[in-house]
Amino acid sequence: MKHYLSVKDIDSLPNWVSEARKLKEDPAAHKSLGEGKTICLLFFNNSLRTRLSTQKAAMNLGMEVMVMNFGAEGWQLEFEDGAVMNRGKSEHIKEAAKVVSQFCDIVAIRAFASLTDKEKDEAEIVLNGFVKYASIPVVNMESSTAHPLQALADAITMDEQNSQARPKVVLSWAPHPKALPHAVANSFVEMMQLQDADFVITHPEGYELNPEITKDAAIEYDEEKALENADFVYVKNWSSYSNYGKVLSQDSDWMMTKEKLGKAKFMHCLPVRRNVVVEDAVLDGKQSLVIEQANNRTFAAQVVLKKILES
Ligand code: CP
């Protein structure tokens, strides 16, 4: 495998999940695989889980890790071909990506959506800039439109927790005071398309995700109806896609409560705003899987890095 950019790079989800679960049982089993190899983690945005879990995964494989908060500490990058760089941007992606490639064997990038320019966000200029100009494999640590490491960790968590032949899984929008990207929801939808499940997306009207991603996924605007007999409820806020990046509703009726959750397991990628997105009783209760999802980020990253190192 050359790069891990989206859920579409997973050739067999059951095999990857099974391999990740084996790594979880014995994280140091392949410690010599990454010996003498280095990964650079470049962050254009904040992180807790992605940073620590990807670092941990690389260390479990015997790799050296270099981390840079590129957004705060790096030169401001220019991505446009032929740009006259007489303004704020000091370095072109052409040089930056080639320079980074000399210092490490894999580069992992976090670069969120601007939520102001749909065309630019969908072009994934930062991630694809590194793919185009770096000479080493690139891993997506959450880009404008995708968070495939999170989706893989979610698949591992569901596999561990599932007791049904065909579970009912609901992706439920929740309110949030800020405009958030679509990346987590997009990758969760794509991951569900690889699973045998009764999958339903529920959100207020106007919050439809990119139809090229949701394809024929069931959408139910009545949350109560969508949640009936759910086994897993994945709660996430995202901003409007059609009215790009706008917050159209902060309706607190969409906050997940213990009552609405019923007997389902609760999932969220974290970080989460308590008593806005989900009430305390859910997060503090036994049905919440959020801490295990975060734990599984290590083994999701480890299976990805292992496959890259092996190829
Ligand atoms: N879920 C997730 O990606 O967490 P961080 O933003 O803290 O990395």
Tab-separated table of C-alpha atoms and ligand atoms in Angstrom:
chain	number	residue	atom	x	y	z
A	1	MET	CA	0.000	0.000	0.000
A	2	LYS	CA	1.466	3.362	-1.034
A	3	HIS	CA	-0.819	5.839	0.791
A	4	TYR	CA	-3.705	5.752	3.298
A	5	LEU	CA	-5.901	8.667	2.239
A	6	SER	CA	-9.441	7.375	2.585
A	7	VAL	CA	-11.522	4.372	3.618
A	8	LYS	CA	-11.352	3.357	-0.069
A	9	ASP	CA	-7.705	2.363	0.508
A	10	ILE	CA	-8.877	-0.531	2.712
A	11	ASP	CA	-8.806	-3.615	0.469
A	12	SER	CA	-10.626	-5.876	2.954
A	13	LEU	CA	-12.236	-4.329	6.036
A	14	PRO	CA	-12.748	-7.703	7.834
A	15	ASN	CA	-9.054	-8.568	7.350
A	16	TRP	CA	-7.856	-5.165	8.534
A	17	VAL	CA	-10.126	-5.268	11.600
A	18	SER	CA	-8.972	-8.773	12.426
A	19	GLU	CA	-5.313	-7.757	12.036
A	20	ALA	CA	-5.863	-4.681	14.229
A	21	ARG	CA	-7.429	-6.841	16.940
A	22	LYS	CA	-4.401	-9.148	16.836
A	23	LEU	CA	-2.091	-6.124	17.165
A	24	LYS	CA	-4.150	-5.008	20.166
A	25	GLU	CA	-3.453	-8.353	21.877
A	26	ASP	CA	0.294	-8.044	21.268
A	27	PRO	CA	1.189	-4.456	20.256
A	28	ALA	CA	4.962	-5.092	20.183
A	29	ALA	CA	4.752	-8.228	18.001
A	30	HIS	CA	6.225	-6.419	14.974
A	31	LYS	CA	8.657	-4.156	16.795
A	32	SER	CA	11.484	-4.844	14.335
A	33	LEU	CA	9.409	-3.912	11.244
A	34	GLY	CA	9.902	-0.172	11.696
A	35	GLU	CA	13.460	-0.283	13.005
A	36	GLY	CA	15.567	2.452	11.371
A	37	LYS	CA	12.443	4.081	9.891
A	38	THR	CA	10.975	7.481	10.781
A	39	ILE	CA	7.483	8.940	10.516
A	40	CYS	CA	6.818	12.708	10.441
A	41	LEU	CA	3.444	13.790	11.851
A	42	LEU	CA	2.572	17.234	10.486
A	43	PHE	CA	-0.343	19.026	12.147
A	44	PHE	CA	-1.976	22.036	10.515
A	45	ASN	CA	-4.724	21.765	13.193
A	46	ASN	CA	-5.096	20.749	16.836
A	47	SER	CA	-5.254	17.156	18.018
A	48	LEU	CA	-5.141	14.973	21.095
A	49	ARG	CA	-6.107	11.422	20.021
A	50	THR	CA	-4.695	11.427	16.516
A	51	ARG	CA	-1.357	12.778	17.602
A	52	LEU	CA	-0.832	10.429	20.549
A	53	SER	CA	-2.328	7.291	18.988
A	54	THR	CA	-0.398	7.605	15.709
A	55	GLN	CA	2.795	8.253	17.662
A	56	LYS	CA	2.077	5.252	19.893
A	57	ALA	CA	1.326	3.054	16.852
A	58	ALA	CA	4.620	4.018	15.212
A	59	MET	CA	6.526	3.382	18.456
A	60	ASN	CA	4.866	-0.051	18.782
A	61	LEU	CA	6.312	-0.841	15.335
A	62	GLY	CA	9.792	0.328	16.395
A	63	MET	CA	9.717	3.579	14.371
A	64	GLU	CA	11.199	6.946	15.298
A	65	VAL	CA	8.610	9.739	15.377
A	66	MET	CA	8.990	13.439	14.557
A	67	VAL	CA	6.013	15.702	15.274
A	68	MET	CA	5.570	19.258	14.028
A	69	ASN	CA	2.710	21.663	14.620
A	70	PHE	CA	3.048	22.933	11.086
A	71	GLY	CA	0.082	25.307	11.330
A	72	ALA	CA	1.658	27.210	14.235
A	73	GLU	CA	5.381	26.651	13.685
A	74	GLY	CA	5.955	26.012	9.963
A	75	TRP	CA	6.272	28.541	7.166
A	76	GLN	CA	2.936	29.429	5.603
A	77	LEU	CA	2.654	27.247	2.499
A	78	GLU	CA	1.681	28.229	-1.032
A	79	PHE	CA	-0.127	25.529	-3.026
A	80	GLU	CA	-0.891	27.317	-6.290
A	81	ASP	CA	1.189	26.435	-9.319
A	82	GLY	CA	2.901	29.479	-10.786
A	83	ALA	CA	2.001	31.709	-7.813
A	84	VAL	CA	3.935	34.969	-7.474
A	85	MET	CA	4.834	34.645	-3.812
A	86	ASN	CA	5.115	38.322	-2.899
A	87	ARG	CA	2.569	38.182	-0.048
A	88	GLY	CA	2.295	36.243	3.226
A	89	LYS	CA	3.205	32.747	2.047
A	90	SER	CA	6.880	31.915	2.423
A	91	GLU	CA	7.336	28.390	1.084
A	92	HIS	CA	5.825	26.369	-1.761
A	93	ILE	CA	4.482	22.866	-1.214
A	94	LYS	CA	6.841	21.704	-4.003
A	95	GLU	CA	9.914	22.363	-1.835
A	96	ALA	CA	8.292	21.617	1.546
A	97	ALA	CA	7.061	18.139	0.558
A	98	LYS	CA	10.392	17.209	-1.047
A	99	VAL	CA	12.332	18.435	1.998
A	100	VAL	CA	10.094	16.481	4.424
A	101	SER	CA	10.585	13.361	2.259
A	102	GLN	CA	14.337	13.506	2.911
A	103	PHE	CA	13.881	13.346	6.687
A	104	CYS	CA	11.397	10.501	7.025
A	105	ASP	CA	9.970	7.350	5.445
A	106	ILE	CA	6.254	8.104	5.954
A	107	VAL	CA	4.533	11.470	6.377
A	108	ALA	CA	1.150	11.866	8.073
A	109	ILE	CA	-0.878	15.034	7.580
A	110	ARG	CA	-3.738	16.699	9.470
A	111	ALA	CA	-5.313	19.600	7.560
A	112	PHE	CA	-8.975	20.440	8.182
A	113	ALA	CA	-11.506	21.997	5.837
A	114	SER	CA	-11.705	25.786	5.676
A	115	LEU	CA	-15.521	25.486	5.433
A	116	THR	CA	-15.468	28.730	3.410
A	117	ASP	CA	-14.479	27.382	-0.030
A	118	LYS	CA	-16.099	24.056	-0.945
A	119	GLU	CA	-14.155	23.691	-4.187
A	120	LYS	CA	-10.777	24.172	-2.493
A	121	ASP	CA	-11.734	21.923	0.421
A	122	GLU	CA	-12.839	19.154	-1.926
A	123	ALA	CA	-9.589	19.500	-3.872
A	124	GLU	CA	-7.788	18.555	-0.621
A	125	ILE	CA	-4.976	20.925	-1.512
A	126	VAL	CA	-2.787	20.201	1.530
A	127	LEU	CA	-3.122	16.399	1.566
A	128	ASN	CA	-2.950	16.100	-2.213
A	129	GLY	CA	-0.077	18.588	-2.333
A	130	PHE	CA	1.959	16.185	-0.220
A	131	VAL	CA	0.768	13.196	-2.271
A	132	LYS	CA	1.854	14.983	-5.457
A	133	TYR	CA	5.235	16.319	-4.373
A	134	ALA	CA	6.445	14.007	-1.574
A	135	SER	CA	8.359	10.896	-2.570
A	136	ILE	CA	7.184	8.865	0.442
A	137	PRO	CA	3.823	7.355	1.548
A	138	VAL	CA	1.260	9.802	2.930
A	139	VAL	CA	-1.244	9.023	5.715
A	140	ASN	CA	-4.398	11.083	6.215
A	141	MET	CA	-4.761	12.101	9.887
A	142	GLU	CA	-7.991	14.018	8.992
A	143	SER	CA	-8.274	16.107	5.903
A	144	SER	CA	-10.987	18.445	4.595
A	145	THR	CA	-13.316	15.610	3.627
A	146	ALA	CA	-12.123	12.423	5.350
A	147	HIS	CA	-10.925	10.944	8.638
A	148	PRO	CA	-10.146	7.351	7.668
A	149	LEU	CA	-8.060	6.495	10.761
A	150	GLN	CA	-11.070	7.381	12.924
A	151	ALA	CA	-13.406	5.313	10.738
A	152	LEU	CA	-11.108	2.298	10.979
A	153	ALA	CA	-10.968	2.637	14.787
A	154	ASP	CA	-14.773	2.847	14.778
A	155	ALA	CA	-14.997	-0.359	12.728
A	156	ILE	CA	-12.668	-2.131	15.178
A	157	THR	CA	-14.784	-0.929	18.125
A	158	MET	CA	-18.034	-2.057	16.519
A	159	ASP	CA	-16.543	-5.451	15.687
A	160	GLU	CA	-15.519	-5.907	19.328
A	161	GLN	CA	-18.911	-4.815	20.674
A	162	ASN	CA	-21.323	-6.293	18.149
A	163	SER	CA	-23.496	-9.285	18.994
A	164	GLN	CA	-25.925	-9.091	16.036
A	165	ALA	CA	-25.629	-10.727	12.615
A	166	ARG	CA	-26.783	-7.460	11.024
A	167	PRO	CA	-26.723	-4.610	13.570
A	168	LYS	CA	-28.789	-1.461	13.202
A	169	VAL	CA	-26.402	1.514	13.115
A	170	VAL	CA	-27.596	5.123	13.251
A	171	LEU	CA	-25.485	8.185	12.443
A	172	SER	CA	-27.250	10.991	14.268
A	173	TRP	CA	-26.467	14.695	13.811
A	174	ALA	CA	-26.259	16.728	17.046
A	175	PRO	CA	-26.116	20.467	17.727
A	176	HIS	CA	-22.853	22.373	18.222
A	177	PRO	CA	-22.113	26.092	18.652
A	178	LYS	CA	-19.389	26.107	15.965
A	179	ALA	CA	-19.351	25.093	12.304
A	180	LEU	CA	-17.644	21.694	12.108
A	181	PRO	CA	-16.322	19.801	9.056
A	182	HIS	CA	-17.882	16.745	7.413
A	183	ALA	CA	-14.771	14.545	7.519
A	184	VAL	CA	-15.708	12.208	10.391
A	185	ALA	CA	-19.281	11.717	9.168
A	186	ASN	CA	-18.120	11.156	5.564
A	187	SER	CA	-15.611	8.469	6.521
A	188	PHE	CA	-18.059	6.796	8.908
A	189	VAL	CA	-20.623	6.610	6.073
A	190	GLU	CA	-18.005	5.145	3.710
A	191	MET	CA	-16.953	2.641	6.342
A	192	MET	CA	-20.592	1.599	6.882
A	193	GLN	CA	-20.867	0.979	3.141
A	194	LEU	CA	-18.265	-1.773	3.636
A	195	GLN	CA	-20.295	-3.395	6.458
A	196	ASP	CA	-23.331	-5.640	6.527
A	197	ALA	CA	-25.598	-3.431	8.636
A	198	ASP	CA	-28.978	-1.714	8.652
A	199	PHE	CA	-27.553	1.822	8.392
A	200	VAL	CA	-29.600	5.018	8.789
A	201	ILE	CA	-28.494	8.666	8.827
A	202	THR	CA	-30.663	11.136	10.726
A	203	HIS	CA	-30.352	14.931	10.774
A	204	PRO	CA	-32.484	18.051	10.397
A	205	GLU	CA	-33.345	19.012	6.815
A	206	GLY	CA	-30.540	21.047	5.270
A	207	TYR	CA	-27.801	18.907	6.831
A	208	GLU	CA	-27.609	16.320	4.024
A	209	LEU	CA	-24.007	15.198	3.539
A	210	ASN	CA	-22.384	15.114	0.098
A	211	PRO	CA	-24.709	12.824	-1.934
A	212	GLU	CA	-21.677	11.451	-3.788
A	213	ILE	CA	-20.604	10.007	-0.427
A	214	THR	CA	-23.953	8.975	1.074
A	215	LYS	CA	-25.081	7.432	-2.259
A	216	ASP	CA	-28.155	5.301	-1.481
A	217	ALA	CA	-27.795	5.381	2.351
A	218	ALA	CA	-31.169	5.684	4.129
A	219	ILE	CA	-31.883	9.188	5.461
A	220	GLU	CA	-34.621	9.610	8.096
A	221	TYR	CA	-35.409	13.173	9.216
A	222	ASP	CA	-37.415	11.936	12.218
A	223	GLU	CA	-34.704	11.114	14.785
A	224	GLU	CA	-37.061	9.163	17.072
A	225	LYS	CA	-38.032	6.895	14.187
A	226	ALA	CA	-34.400	6.482	13.101
A	227	LEU	CA	-33.325	5.455	16.611
A	228	GLU	CA	-35.940	2.682	16.957
A	229	ASN	CA	-34.198	-0.642	17.785
A	230	ALA	CA	-30.731	0.789	17.167
A	231	ASP	CA	-27.726	-1.279	18.275
A	232	PHE	CA	-25.138	1.483	17.738
A	233	VAL	CA	-25.750	5.235	17.691
A	234	TYR	CA	-22.886	7.337	16.334
A	235	VAL	CA	-23.448	10.980	17.229
A	236	LYS	CA	-21.652	13.767	15.400
A	237	ASN	CA	-22.183	17.386	14.493
A	238	TRP	CA	-21.404	18.684	11.048
A	239	SER	CA	-22.177	21.974	9.318
A	240	SER	CA	-24.404	22.240	6.266
A	241	TYR	CA	-22.938	20.852	3.039
A	242	SER	CA	-25.368	22.487	0.583
A	243	ASN	CA	-25.210	25.849	2.395
A	244	TYR	CA	-21.524	25.204	2.767
A	245	GLY	CA	-20.061	25.512	6.266
A	246	LYS	CA	-23.137	27.214	7.764
A	247	VAL	CA	-24.755	26.395	11.129
A	248	LEU	CA	-28.465	26.127	10.278
A	249	SER	CA	-29.735	24.767	13.584
A	250	GLN	CA	-28.731	24.558	17.223
A	251	ASP	CA	-31.903	22.745	18.187
A	252	SER	CA	-31.126	21.141	21.557
A	253	ASP	CA	-33.816	18.501	20.923
A	254	TRP	CA	-31.149	16.795	18.767
A	255	MET	CA	-28.776	16.395	21.756
A	256	MET	CA	-28.363	12.674	22.551
A	257	THR	CA	-29.919	11.671	25.855
A	258	LYS	CA	-29.998	8.417	27.817
A	259	GLU	CA	-33.705	8.184	27.125
A	260	LYS	CA	-33.313	8.564	23.354
A	261	LEU	CA	-30.360	6.163	23.257
A	262	GLY	CA	-32.446	3.309	24.700
A	263	LYS	CA	-30.383	0.105	24.748
A	264	ALA	CA	-27.979	1.154	21.985
A	265	LYS	CA	-24.233	1.616	22.389
A	266	PHE	CA	-23.115	5.244	22.107
A	267	MET	CA	-20.256	6.267	19.843
A	268	HIS	CA	-18.508	9.590	19.217
A	269	CYS	CA	-15.043	10.344	17.846
A	270	LEU	CA	-14.228	12.941	20.583
A	271	PRO	CA	-13.621	15.686	21.526
A	272	VAL	CA	-17.244	16.166	22.541
A	273	ARG	CA	-19.108	19.044	24.186
A	274	ARG	CA	-20.977	17.637	27.165
A	275	ASN	CA	-24.642	18.582	27.526
A	276	VAL	CA	-24.656	20.187	24.073
A	277	VAL	CA	-23.936	17.200	21.801
A	278	VAL	CA	-24.684	14.504	24.395
A	279	GLU	CA	-25.790	14.564	28.009
A	280	ASP	CA	-23.530	13.517	30.897
A	281	ALA	CA	-25.662	10.471	31.686
A	282	VAL	CA	-24.744	8.921	28.327
A	283	LEU	CA	-21.009	9.647	28.466
A	284	ASP	CA	-20.772	8.544	32.097
A	285	GLY	CA	-22.878	5.425	31.528
A	286	LYS	CA	-21.940	1.870	30.565
A	287	GLN	CA	-23.275	2.151	27.001
A	288	SER	CA	-20.666	4.699	25.982
A	289	LEU	CA	-17.846	3.342	23.798
A	290	VAL	CA	-15.988	6.633	23.366
A	291	ILE	CA	-12.931	5.740	25.462
A	292	GLU	CA	-12.537	2.394	23.690
A	293	GLN	CA	-12.913	4.135	20.299
A	294	ALA	CA	-10.037	6.422	21.287
A	295	ASN	CA	-8.001	3.411	22.474
A	296	ASN	CA	-8.574	1.672	19.143
A	297	ARG	CA	-7.108	4.671	17.290
A	298	THR	CA	-3.682	3.195	18.131
A	299	PHE	CA	-4.447	-0.159	16.511
A	300	ALA	CA	-6.115	1.442	13.493
A	301	ALA	CA	-2.984	3.529	12.915
A	302	GLN	CA	-0.756	0.537	13.637
A	303	VAL	CA	-2.396	-1.680	11.025
A	304	VAL	CA	-2.114	1.151	8.452
A	305	LEU	CA	1.579	1.803	9.201
A	306	LYS	CA	2.323	-1.928	9.244
A	307	LYS	CA	0.802	-2.361	5.778
A	308	ILE	CA	2.776	0.597	4.424
A	309	LEU	CA	6.027	-0.681	5.961
A	310	GLU	CA	5.404	-4.156	4.561
A	311	SER	CA	4.765	-2.996	1.030
B	1	CP	N1	-11.067	12.024	17.079
B	1	CP	C1	-9.960	12.760	16.817
B	1	CP	O1	-9.447	12.785	15.676
B	1	CP	O2	-9.456	13.371	17.915
B	1	CP	P1	-8.351	14.531	17.874
B	1	CP	O3	-8.922	15.660	17.043
B	1	CP	O4	-8.115	14.907	19.299
B	1	CP	O5	-7.117	13.985	17.213
